[in-house]
Short mmCIF file of C-alpha atoms and ligand atoms in Angstrom, two decimals:
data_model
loop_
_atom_site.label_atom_id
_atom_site.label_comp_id
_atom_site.label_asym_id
_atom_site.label_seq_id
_atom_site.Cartn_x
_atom_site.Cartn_y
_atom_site.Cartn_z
CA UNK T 244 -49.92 64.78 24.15
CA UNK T 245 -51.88 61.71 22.90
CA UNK T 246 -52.10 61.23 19.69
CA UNK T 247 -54.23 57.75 19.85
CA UNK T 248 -57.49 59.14 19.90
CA UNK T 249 -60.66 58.70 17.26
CA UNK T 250 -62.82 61.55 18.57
CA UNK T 251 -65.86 60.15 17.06
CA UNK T 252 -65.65 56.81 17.33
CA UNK T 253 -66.45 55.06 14.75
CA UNK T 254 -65.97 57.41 12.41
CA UNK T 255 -68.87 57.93 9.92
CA UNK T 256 -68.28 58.42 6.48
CA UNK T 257 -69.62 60.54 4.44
CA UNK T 258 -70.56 59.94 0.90
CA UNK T 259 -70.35 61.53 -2.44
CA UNK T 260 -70.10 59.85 -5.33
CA UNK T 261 -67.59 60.84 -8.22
CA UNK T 262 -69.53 63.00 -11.17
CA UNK T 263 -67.73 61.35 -13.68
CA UNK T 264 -67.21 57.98 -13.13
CA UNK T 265 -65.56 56.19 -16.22
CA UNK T 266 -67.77 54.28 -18.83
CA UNK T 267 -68.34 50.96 -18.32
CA UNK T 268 -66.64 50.26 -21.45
CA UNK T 269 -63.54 51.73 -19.97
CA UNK T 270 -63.16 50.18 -17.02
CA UNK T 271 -63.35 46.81 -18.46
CA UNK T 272 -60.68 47.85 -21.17
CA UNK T 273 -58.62 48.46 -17.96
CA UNK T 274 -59.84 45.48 -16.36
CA UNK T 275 -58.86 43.35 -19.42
CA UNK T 276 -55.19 44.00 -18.84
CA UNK T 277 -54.42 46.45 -15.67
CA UNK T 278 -50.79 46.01 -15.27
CA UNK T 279 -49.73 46.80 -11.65
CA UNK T 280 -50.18 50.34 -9.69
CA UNK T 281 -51.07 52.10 -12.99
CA UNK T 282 -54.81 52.59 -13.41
CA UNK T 283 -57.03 53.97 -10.06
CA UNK T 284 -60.44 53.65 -9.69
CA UNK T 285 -63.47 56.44 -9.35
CA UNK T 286 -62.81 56.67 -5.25
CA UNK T 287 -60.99 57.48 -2.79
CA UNK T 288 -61.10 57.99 0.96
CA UNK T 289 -60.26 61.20 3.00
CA UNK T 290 -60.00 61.09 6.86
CA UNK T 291 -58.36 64.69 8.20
CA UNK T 292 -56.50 64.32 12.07
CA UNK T 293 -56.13 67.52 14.08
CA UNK T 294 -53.98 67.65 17.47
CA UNK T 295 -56.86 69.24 18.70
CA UNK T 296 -59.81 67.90 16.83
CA UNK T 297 -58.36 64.04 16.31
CA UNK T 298 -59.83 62.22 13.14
CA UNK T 299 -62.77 64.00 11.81
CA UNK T 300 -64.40 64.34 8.54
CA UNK T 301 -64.50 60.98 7.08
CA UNK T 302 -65.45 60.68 3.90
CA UNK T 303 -65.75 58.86 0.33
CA UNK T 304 -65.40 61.38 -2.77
CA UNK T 305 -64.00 61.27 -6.17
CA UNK T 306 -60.46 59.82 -6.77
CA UNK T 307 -57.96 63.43 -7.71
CA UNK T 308 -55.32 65.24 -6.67
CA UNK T 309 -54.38 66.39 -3.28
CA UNK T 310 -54.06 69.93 -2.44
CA UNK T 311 -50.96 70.78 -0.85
CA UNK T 312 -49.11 73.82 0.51
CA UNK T 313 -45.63 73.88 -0.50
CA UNK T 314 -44.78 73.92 3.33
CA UNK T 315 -46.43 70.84 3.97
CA UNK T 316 -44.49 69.04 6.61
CA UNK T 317 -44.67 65.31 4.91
CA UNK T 318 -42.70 67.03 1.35
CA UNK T 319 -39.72 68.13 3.36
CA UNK T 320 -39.30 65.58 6.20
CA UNK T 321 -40.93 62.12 4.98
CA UNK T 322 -43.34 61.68 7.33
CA UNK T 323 -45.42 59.49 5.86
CA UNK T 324 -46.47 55.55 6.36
CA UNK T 325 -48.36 52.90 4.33
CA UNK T 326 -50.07 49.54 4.01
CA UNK T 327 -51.05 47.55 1.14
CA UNK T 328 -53.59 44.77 0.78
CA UNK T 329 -55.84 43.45 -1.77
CA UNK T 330 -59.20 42.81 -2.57
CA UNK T 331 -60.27 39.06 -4.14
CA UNK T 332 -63.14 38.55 -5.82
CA UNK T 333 -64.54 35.01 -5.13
CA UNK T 334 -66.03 31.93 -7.87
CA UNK T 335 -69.38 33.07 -6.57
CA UNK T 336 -68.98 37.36 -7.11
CA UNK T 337 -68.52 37.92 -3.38
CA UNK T 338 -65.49 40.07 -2.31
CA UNK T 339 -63.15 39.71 0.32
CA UNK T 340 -59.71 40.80 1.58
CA UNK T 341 -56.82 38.90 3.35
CA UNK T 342 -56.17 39.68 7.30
CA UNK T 343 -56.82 43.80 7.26
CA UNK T 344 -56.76 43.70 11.04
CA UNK T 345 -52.97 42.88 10.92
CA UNK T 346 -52.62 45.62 8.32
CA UNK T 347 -54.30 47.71 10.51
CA UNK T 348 -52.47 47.07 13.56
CA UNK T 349 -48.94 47.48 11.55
CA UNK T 350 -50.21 50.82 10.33
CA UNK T 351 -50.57 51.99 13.89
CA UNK T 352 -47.23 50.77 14.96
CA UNK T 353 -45.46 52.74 11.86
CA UNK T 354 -47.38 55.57 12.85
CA UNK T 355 -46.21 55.73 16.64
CA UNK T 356 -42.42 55.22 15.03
CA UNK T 357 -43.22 58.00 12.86
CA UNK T 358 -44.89 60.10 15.13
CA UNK T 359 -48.31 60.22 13.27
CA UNK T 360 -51.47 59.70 14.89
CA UNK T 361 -52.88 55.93 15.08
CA UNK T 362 -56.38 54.99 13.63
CA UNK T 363 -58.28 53.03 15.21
CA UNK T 364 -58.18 49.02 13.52
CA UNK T 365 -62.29 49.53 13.00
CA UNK T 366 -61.70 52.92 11.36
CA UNK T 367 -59.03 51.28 8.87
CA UNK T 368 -60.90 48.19 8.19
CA UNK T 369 -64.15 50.14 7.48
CA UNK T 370 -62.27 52.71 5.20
CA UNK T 371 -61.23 50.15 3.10
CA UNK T 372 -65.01 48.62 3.42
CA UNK T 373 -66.65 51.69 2.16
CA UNK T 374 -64.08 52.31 -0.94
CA UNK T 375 -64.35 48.59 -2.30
CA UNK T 376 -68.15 48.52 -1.57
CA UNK T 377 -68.68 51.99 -4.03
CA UNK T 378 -65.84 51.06 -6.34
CA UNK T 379 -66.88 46.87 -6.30
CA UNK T 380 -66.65 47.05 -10.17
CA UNK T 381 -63.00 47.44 -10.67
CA UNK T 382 -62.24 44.15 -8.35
CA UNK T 383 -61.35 42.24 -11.40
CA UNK T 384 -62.44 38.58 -11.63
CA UNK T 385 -59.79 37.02 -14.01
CA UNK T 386 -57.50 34.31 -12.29
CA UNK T 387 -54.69 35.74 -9.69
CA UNK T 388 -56.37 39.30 -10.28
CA UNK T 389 -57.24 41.58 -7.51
CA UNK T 390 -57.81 45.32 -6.70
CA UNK T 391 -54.77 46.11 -4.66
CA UNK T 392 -55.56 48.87 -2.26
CA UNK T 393 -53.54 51.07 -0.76
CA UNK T 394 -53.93 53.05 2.53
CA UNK T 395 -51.53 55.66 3.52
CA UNK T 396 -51.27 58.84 5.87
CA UNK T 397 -49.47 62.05 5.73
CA UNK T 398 -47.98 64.80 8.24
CA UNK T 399 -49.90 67.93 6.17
CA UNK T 400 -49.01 70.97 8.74
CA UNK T 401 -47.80 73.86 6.73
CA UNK T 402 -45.01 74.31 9.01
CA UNK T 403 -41.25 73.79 8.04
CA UNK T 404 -39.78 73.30 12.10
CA UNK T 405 -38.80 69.99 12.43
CA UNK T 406 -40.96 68.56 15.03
CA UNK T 407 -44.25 65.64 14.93
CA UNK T 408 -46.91 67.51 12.28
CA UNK T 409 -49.95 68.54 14.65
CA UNK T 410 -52.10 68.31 10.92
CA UNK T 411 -52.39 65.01 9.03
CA UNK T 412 -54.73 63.15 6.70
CA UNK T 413 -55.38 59.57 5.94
CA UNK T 414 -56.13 58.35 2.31
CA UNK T 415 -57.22 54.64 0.91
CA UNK T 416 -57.00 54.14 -2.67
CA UNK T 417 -57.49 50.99 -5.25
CA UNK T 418 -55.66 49.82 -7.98
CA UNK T 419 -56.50 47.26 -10.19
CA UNK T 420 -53.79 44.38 -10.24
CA UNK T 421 -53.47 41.77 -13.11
CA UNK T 422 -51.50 38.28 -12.69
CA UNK T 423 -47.95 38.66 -11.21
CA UNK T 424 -47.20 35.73 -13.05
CA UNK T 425 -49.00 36.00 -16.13
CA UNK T 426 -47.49 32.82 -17.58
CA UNK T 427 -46.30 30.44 -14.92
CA UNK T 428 -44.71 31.24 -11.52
CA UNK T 429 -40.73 32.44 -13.11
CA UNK T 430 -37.87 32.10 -10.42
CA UNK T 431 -35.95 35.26 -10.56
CA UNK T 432 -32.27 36.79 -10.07
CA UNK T 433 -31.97 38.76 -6.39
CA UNK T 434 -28.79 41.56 -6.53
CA UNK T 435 -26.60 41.44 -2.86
CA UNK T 436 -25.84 44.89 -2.41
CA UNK T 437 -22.95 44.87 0.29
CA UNK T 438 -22.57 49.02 0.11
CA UNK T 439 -26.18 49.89 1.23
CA UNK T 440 -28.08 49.15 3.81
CA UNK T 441 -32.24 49.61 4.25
CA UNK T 442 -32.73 50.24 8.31
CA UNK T 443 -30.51 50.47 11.02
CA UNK T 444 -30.36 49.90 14.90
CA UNK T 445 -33.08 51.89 16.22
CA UNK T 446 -33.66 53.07 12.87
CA UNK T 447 -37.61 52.64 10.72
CA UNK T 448 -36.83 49.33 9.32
CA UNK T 449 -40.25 47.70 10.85
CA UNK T 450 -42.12 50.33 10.09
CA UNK T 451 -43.53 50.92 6.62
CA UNK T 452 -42.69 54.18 5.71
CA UNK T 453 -42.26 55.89 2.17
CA UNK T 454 -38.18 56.85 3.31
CA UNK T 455 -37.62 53.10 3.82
CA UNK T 456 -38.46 53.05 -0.08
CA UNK T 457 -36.38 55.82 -1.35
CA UNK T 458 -33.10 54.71 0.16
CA UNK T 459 -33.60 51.38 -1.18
CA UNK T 460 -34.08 53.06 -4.94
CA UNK T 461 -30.52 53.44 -5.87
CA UNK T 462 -29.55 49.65 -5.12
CA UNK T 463 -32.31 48.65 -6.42
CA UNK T 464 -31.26 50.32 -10.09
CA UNK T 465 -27.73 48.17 -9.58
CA UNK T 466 -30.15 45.35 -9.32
CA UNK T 467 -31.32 46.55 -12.33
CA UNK T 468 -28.23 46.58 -14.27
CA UNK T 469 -26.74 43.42 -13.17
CA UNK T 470 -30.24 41.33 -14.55
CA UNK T 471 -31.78 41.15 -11.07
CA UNK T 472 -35.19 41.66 -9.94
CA UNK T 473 -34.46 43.01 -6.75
CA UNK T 474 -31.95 43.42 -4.51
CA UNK T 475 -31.07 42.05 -1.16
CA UNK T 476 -29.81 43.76 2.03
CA UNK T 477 -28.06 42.36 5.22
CA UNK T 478 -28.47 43.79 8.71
CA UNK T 479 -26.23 46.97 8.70
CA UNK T 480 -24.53 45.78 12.32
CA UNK T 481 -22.12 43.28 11.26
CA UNK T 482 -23.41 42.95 7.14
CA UNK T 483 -23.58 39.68 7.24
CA UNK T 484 -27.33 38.27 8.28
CA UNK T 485 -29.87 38.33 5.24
CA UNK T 486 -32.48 40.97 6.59
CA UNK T 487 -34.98 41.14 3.67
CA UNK T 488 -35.35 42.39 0.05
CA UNK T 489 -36.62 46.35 -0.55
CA UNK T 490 -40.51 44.77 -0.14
CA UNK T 491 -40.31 41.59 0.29
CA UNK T 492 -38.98 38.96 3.00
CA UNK T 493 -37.04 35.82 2.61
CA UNK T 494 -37.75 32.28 3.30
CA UNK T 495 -35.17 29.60 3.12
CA UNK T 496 -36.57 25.54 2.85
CA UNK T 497 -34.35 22.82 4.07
CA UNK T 498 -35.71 20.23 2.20
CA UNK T 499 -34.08 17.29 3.81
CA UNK T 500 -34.93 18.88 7.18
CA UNK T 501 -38.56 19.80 6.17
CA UNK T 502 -37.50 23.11 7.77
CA UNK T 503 -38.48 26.56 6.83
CA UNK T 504 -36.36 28.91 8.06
CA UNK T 505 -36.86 33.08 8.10
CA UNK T 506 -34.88 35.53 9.67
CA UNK T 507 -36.16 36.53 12.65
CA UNK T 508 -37.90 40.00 13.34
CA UNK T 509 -34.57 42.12 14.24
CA UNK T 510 -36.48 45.59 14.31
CA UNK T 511 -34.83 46.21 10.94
CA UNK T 512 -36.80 43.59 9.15
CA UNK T 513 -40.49 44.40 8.27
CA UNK T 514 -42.82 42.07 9.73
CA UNK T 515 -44.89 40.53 6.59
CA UNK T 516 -48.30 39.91 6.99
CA UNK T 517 -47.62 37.37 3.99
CA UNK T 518 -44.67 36.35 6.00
CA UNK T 519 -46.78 35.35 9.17
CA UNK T 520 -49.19 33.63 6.69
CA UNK T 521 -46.56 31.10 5.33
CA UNK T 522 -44.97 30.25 8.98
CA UNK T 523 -48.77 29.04 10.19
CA UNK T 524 -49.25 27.31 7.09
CA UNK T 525 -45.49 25.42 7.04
CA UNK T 526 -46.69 24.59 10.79
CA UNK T 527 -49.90 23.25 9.73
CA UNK T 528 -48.14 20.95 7.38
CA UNK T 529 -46.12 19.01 9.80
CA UNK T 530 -42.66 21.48 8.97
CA UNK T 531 -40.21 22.66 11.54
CA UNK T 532 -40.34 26.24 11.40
CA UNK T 533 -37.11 28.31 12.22
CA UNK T 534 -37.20 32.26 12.92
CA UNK T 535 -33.47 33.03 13.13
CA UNK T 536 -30.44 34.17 11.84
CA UNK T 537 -29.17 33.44 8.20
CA UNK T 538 -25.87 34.20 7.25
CA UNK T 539 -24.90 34.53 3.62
CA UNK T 540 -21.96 32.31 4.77
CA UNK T 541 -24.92 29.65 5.77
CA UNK T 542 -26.84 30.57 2.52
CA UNK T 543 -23.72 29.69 0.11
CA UNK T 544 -22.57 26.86 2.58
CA UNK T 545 -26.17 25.24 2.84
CA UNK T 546 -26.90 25.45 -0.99
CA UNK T 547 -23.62 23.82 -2.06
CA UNK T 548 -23.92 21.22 0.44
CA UNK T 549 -27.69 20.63 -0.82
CA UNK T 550 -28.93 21.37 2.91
CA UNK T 551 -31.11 24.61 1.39
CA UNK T 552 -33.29 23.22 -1.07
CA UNK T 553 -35.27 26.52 -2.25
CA UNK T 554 -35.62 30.06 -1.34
CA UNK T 555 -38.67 32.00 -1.91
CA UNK T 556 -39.37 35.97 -1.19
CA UNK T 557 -43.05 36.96 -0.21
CA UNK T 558 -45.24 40.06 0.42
CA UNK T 559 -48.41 40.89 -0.77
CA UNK T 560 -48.25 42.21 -4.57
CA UNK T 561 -46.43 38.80 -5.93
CA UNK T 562 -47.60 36.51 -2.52
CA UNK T 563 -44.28 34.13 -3.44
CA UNK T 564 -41.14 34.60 -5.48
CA UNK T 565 -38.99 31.78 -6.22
CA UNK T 566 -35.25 32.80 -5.50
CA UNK T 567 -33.01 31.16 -7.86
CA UNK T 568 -29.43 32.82 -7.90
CA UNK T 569 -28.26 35.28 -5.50
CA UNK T 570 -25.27 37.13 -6.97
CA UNK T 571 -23.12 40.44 -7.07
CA UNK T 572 -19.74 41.24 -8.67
CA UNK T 573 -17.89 38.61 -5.51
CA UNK T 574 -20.47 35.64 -5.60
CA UNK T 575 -22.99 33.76 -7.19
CA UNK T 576 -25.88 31.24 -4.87
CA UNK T 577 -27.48 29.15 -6.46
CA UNK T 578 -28.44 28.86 -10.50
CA UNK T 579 -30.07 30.99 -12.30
CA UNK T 580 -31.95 28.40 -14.66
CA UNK T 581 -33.01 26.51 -11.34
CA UNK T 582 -37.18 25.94 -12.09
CA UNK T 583 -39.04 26.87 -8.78
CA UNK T 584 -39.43 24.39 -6.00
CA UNK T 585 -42.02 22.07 -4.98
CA UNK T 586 -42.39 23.86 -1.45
CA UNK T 587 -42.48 27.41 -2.80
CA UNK T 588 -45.07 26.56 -5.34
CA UNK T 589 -47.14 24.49 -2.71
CA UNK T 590 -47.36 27.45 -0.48
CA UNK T 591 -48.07 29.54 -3.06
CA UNK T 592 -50.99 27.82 -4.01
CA UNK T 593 -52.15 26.66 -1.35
CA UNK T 594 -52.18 30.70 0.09
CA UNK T 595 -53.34 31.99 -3.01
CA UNK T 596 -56.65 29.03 -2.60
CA UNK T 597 -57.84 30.42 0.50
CA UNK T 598 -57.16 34.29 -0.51
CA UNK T 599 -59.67 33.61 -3.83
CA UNK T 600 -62.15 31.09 -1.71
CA UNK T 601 -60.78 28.01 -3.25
CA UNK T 602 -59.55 26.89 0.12
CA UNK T 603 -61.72 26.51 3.68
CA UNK T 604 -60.51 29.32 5.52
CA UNK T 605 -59.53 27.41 8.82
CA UNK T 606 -57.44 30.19 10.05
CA UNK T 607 -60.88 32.64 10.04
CA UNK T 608 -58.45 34.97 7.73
CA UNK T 609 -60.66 36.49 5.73
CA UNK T 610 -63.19 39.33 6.07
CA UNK T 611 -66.08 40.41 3.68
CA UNK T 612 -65.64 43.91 1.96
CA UNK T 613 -68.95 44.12 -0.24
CA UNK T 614 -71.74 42.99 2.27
C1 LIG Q 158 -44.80 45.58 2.78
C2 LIG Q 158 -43.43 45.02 2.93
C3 LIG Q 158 -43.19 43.63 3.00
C4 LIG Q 158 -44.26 42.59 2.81
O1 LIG Q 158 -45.29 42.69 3.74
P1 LIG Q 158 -46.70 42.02 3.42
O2 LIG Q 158 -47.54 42.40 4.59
O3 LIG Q 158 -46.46 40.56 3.34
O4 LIG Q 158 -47.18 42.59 2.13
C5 LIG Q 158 -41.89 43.21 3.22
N1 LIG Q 158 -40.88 44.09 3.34
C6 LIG Q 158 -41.07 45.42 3.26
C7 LIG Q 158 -39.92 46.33 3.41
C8 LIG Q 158 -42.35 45.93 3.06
O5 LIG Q 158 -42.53 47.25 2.99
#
């Protein structure tokens, strides 16, 4: 049984615009102040997969609810995978997006670990083409704004054995995404949860799945009520290697050294697209980069000693986090007042440049979405 091929390819899309597209008044009301994940623009994208007919019926219609039977395989066994990337709009209007291929490519290899078919890179990359080109007037243009988009696909068989879904649909939709930061880049407070762990051995730690999210939720609400932003998990083998924060991975800088350092990609840990952004740059600037093991034995070690300098979480809604305290109810890393550091904030900009055109893009990482 292959489940790798687009029957048509490339798939074309079919188009029909939304009836009742909001006011322009409206949209710029959102615009003004869109919060994160809240508001959704006019659009969306449909793509239906078939054992038998592969991906078929391609299209761009107005953003609503899905229709689901109650038996539908992805509400009872979580078979369901997703990507997120943004859209930037440029000085000059243009708009662009940040390395989709690599999005693309990791949506494929969550879907073979989830047993869902793959789309082809082209078919992803254009989905997302044809929803930002219809929808181009929710990309905000106010600094460190974007339209955050997120594809995602579904096992839909109405079937409740437990076996692959031979029915399954794939869905882009936008967001509009204000300033992370609206008022400075603020270091925050990560929770070490020591009970819980986020993948396993073997388990769907690389893969970005929805069930990777749901067993993080409960640790994450300890963060919650110990001041923390988010919380931090170590591998579940021996609990004691930092593997990476419920959507975000960790960077460590060894100032001294002019070292970054990263754990390295276990099978447990997702594999950032942000991540892989920051090691080329830290290469490009002359630093040793390191993709290995951290203990939090090397973590409280190397801060006290003044070896680890800063330590920074990235992904793609916040691009860089400062890290200033790690702590639960046995330890505490670092200080919590600590102001971010100079290498965190460096990256940060210096990614953030080329994502909004501010920046050559020497590393040819961006791609076009409204011409
Ligand atoms: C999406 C995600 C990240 C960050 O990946 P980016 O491609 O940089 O956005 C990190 N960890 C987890 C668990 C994720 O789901």
């Amino acid at each position: 049984m292959s489940q790798t091929d687009s029957t048509t390819y490339p798939l074309h899309f079919a188009l029909t615009p939304s009836p009742d597209v909001r006011a322009e008044a409206e949209r710029e009301a959102i615009l003004a102040d869109p919060g994160f994940g809240k508001h959704f623009t006019d659009h969306m994208v449909t793509i239906d997969w078939t054992i038998d007919g592969g991906w078929h019926d391609a299209r761009v219609g107005a953003y609503g609810p899905l229709q689901l039977d109650p038996a539908s395989a992805v509400l009872h066994y979580a078979q369901e995978i997703f990507e997120g990337l943004k859209a930037y709009r440029h000085e000059d209007g243009s708009i662009w997006t940040f390395r989709p291929a690599k999005n693309a490519e990791r949506l494929q290899r969550s879907a073979r670990r989830l047993a869902l078919p793959e789309l082809s890179v082209e078919d992803f990359i254009e989905s997302v083409k044809q929803l930002v080109q219809i929808d181009s007037s929710w990309v905000p243009s106010t600094p460190e704004s974007s339209l955050y988009l997120r594809p995602f696909m579904i096992a839909n068989e109405n079937f409740l054995g437990v076996r692959a879904a031979q029915a399954a649909a794939f869905y882009v939709i936008a967001s509009p995404a204000g300033a992370y930061f609206a008022d400075g880049v603020a270091p925050v407070k990560i929770w070490l949860t020591t009970e819980y762990s986020r993948a396993g051995r073997g388990g769907t730690g690389a893969a970005k799945c929805g069930g990777n999210y749901a067993s993080s939720l409960l640790p994450q609400m300890e963060a919650y009520e110990n001041g923390c932003a988010q919380v931090l998990f170590l591998d579940a083998e021996t609990g004691s290697h930092v593997d990476e924060l419920g959507g975000m991975n960790v960077f460590f800088v060894f100032g001294e050294a002019n070292t970054l350092v990263t754990p390295r990609l276990t099978g447990s840990i997702l594999e950032g697209v942000t991540r892989d952004s920051i090691l080329q740059l830290a290469r490009d600037r002359g630093m040793t980069v390191e993709e290995r093991d951290v203990s939090i034995d090397e973590w409280r070690d190397e801060v006290a000693s003044g070896a680890i300098t800063e330590v920074f979480a990235c992904g793609t809604a916040a691009v860089i986090t400062p890290i200033a305290q790690l702590k639960n109810a046995n330890l505490e890393i670092g200080d919590a007042d600590a102001p971010a550091g100079e290498i965190t904030l460096a990256l940060r900009q210096e990614l953030t440049d080329i994502q909004y055109g501010r920046l050559p893009d020497r590393h040819g990482w961006l791609t076009r979405l409204d011409a």
